[in-house]
CSV table of C-alpha atoms in Angstrom, one decimal:
chain,number,residue,atom,x,y,z
A,1,UNK,CA,107.9,116.8,120.2
A,2,UNK,CA,105.7,114.6,122.5
A,3,UNK,CA,104.1,112.3,120.0
A,4,UNK,CA,100.8,110.8,121.2
A,5,UNK,CA,99.4,109.3,118.0
A,6,UNK,CA,100.5,109.0,114.3
A,7,UNK,CA,98.2,108.8,111.3
A,8,UNK,CA,98.7,109.0,107.6
A,9,UNK,CA,95.8,110.7,105.8
A,10,UNK,CA,95.2,110.2,102.1
A,11,UNK,CA,92.8,111.8,99.7
A,12,UNK,CA,91.9,109.8,96.7
A,13,UNK,CA,88.9,110.1,94.3
A,14,UNK,CA,87.5,112.9,96.4
A,15,UNK,CA,87.5,111.0,99.7
A,16,UNK,CA,89.8,111.5,102.6
A,17,UNK,CA,90.7,108.4,104.6
A,18,UNK,CA,93.3,107.1,107.1
A,19,UNK,CA,95.7,104.3,106.4
A,20,UNK,CA,95.3,101.5,109.0
A,21,UNK,CA,98.6,101.0,110.8
A,22,UNK,CA,99.5,98.7,113.7
A,23,UNK,CA,101.1,100.2,116.8
A,24,UNK,CA,104.5,99.1,115.6
A,25,UNK,CA,103.9,100.6,112.1
A,26,UNK,CA,102.9,103.9,113.7
A,27,UNK,CA,106.2,104.0,115.7
A,28,UNK,CA,108.3,103.0,112.7
A,29,UNK,CA,106.7,105.4,110.2
A,30,UNK,CA,106.7,108.3,112.7
A,31,UNK,CA,110.4,107.8,113.3
A,32,UNK,CA,111.2,107.6,109.6
A,33,UNK,CA,109.0,110.5,108.4
A,34,UNK,CA,109.6,112.9,111.3
A,35,UNK,CA,113.3,112.0,111.6
A,36,UNK,CA,113.9,112.4,107.9
A,37,UNK,CA,112.2,115.8,107.8
A,38,UNK,CA,114.0,117.0,110.8
A,39,UNK,CA,117.4,115.8,109.5
A,40,UNK,CA,116.8,117.3,106.1
A,41,UNK,CA,115.1,120.6,107.0
A,42,UNK,CA,115.9,121.1,110.7
A,43,UNK,CA,112.3,120.7,111.7
A,44,UNK,CA,109.1,118.9,110.7
A,45,UNK,CA,106.2,121.2,109.7
A,46,UNK,CA,103.0,120.9,111.7
A,47,UNK,CA,99.6,122.2,110.8
A,48,UNK,CA,96.6,121.9,113.2
A,49,UNK,CA,93.5,120.3,111.9
A,50,UNK,CA,90.6,121.4,114.1
A,51,UNK,CA,88.1,119.1,112.4
A,52,UNK,CA,90.2,116.0,112.9
A,53,UNK,CA,91.0,114.9,116.4
A,54,UNK,CA,93.1,111.8,117.0
A,55,UNK,CA,93.0,110.5,120.5
A,56,UNK,CA,96.2,109.5,122.2
A,57,UNK,CA,97.3,106.0,121.2
A,58,UNK,CA,98.6,104.4,124.5
A,59,UNK,CA,99.4,101.2,122.7
A,60,UNK,CA,101.7,102.8,120.1
A,61,UNK,CA,103.2,105.5,122.3
A,62,UNK,CA,102.9,104.4,125.9
A,63,UNK,CA,106.0,106.3,127.1
A,64,UNK,CA,104.5,109.7,126.2
A,65,UNK,CA,101.3,109.5,128.3
């Protein structure tokens, strides 16, 4: 998986928002979450979201761009 950006979306009180993460936090949480799902289930599920487009984050994932 060529990771270009990582975001955590949360819906609370009827509003969807994105947690603000630093580049280091994006790398850490992506490794923890995707790694744990892959180790546990053999793969991490992925669902496209056509209405939400995250641009590549060159600061957090420079090696993938």
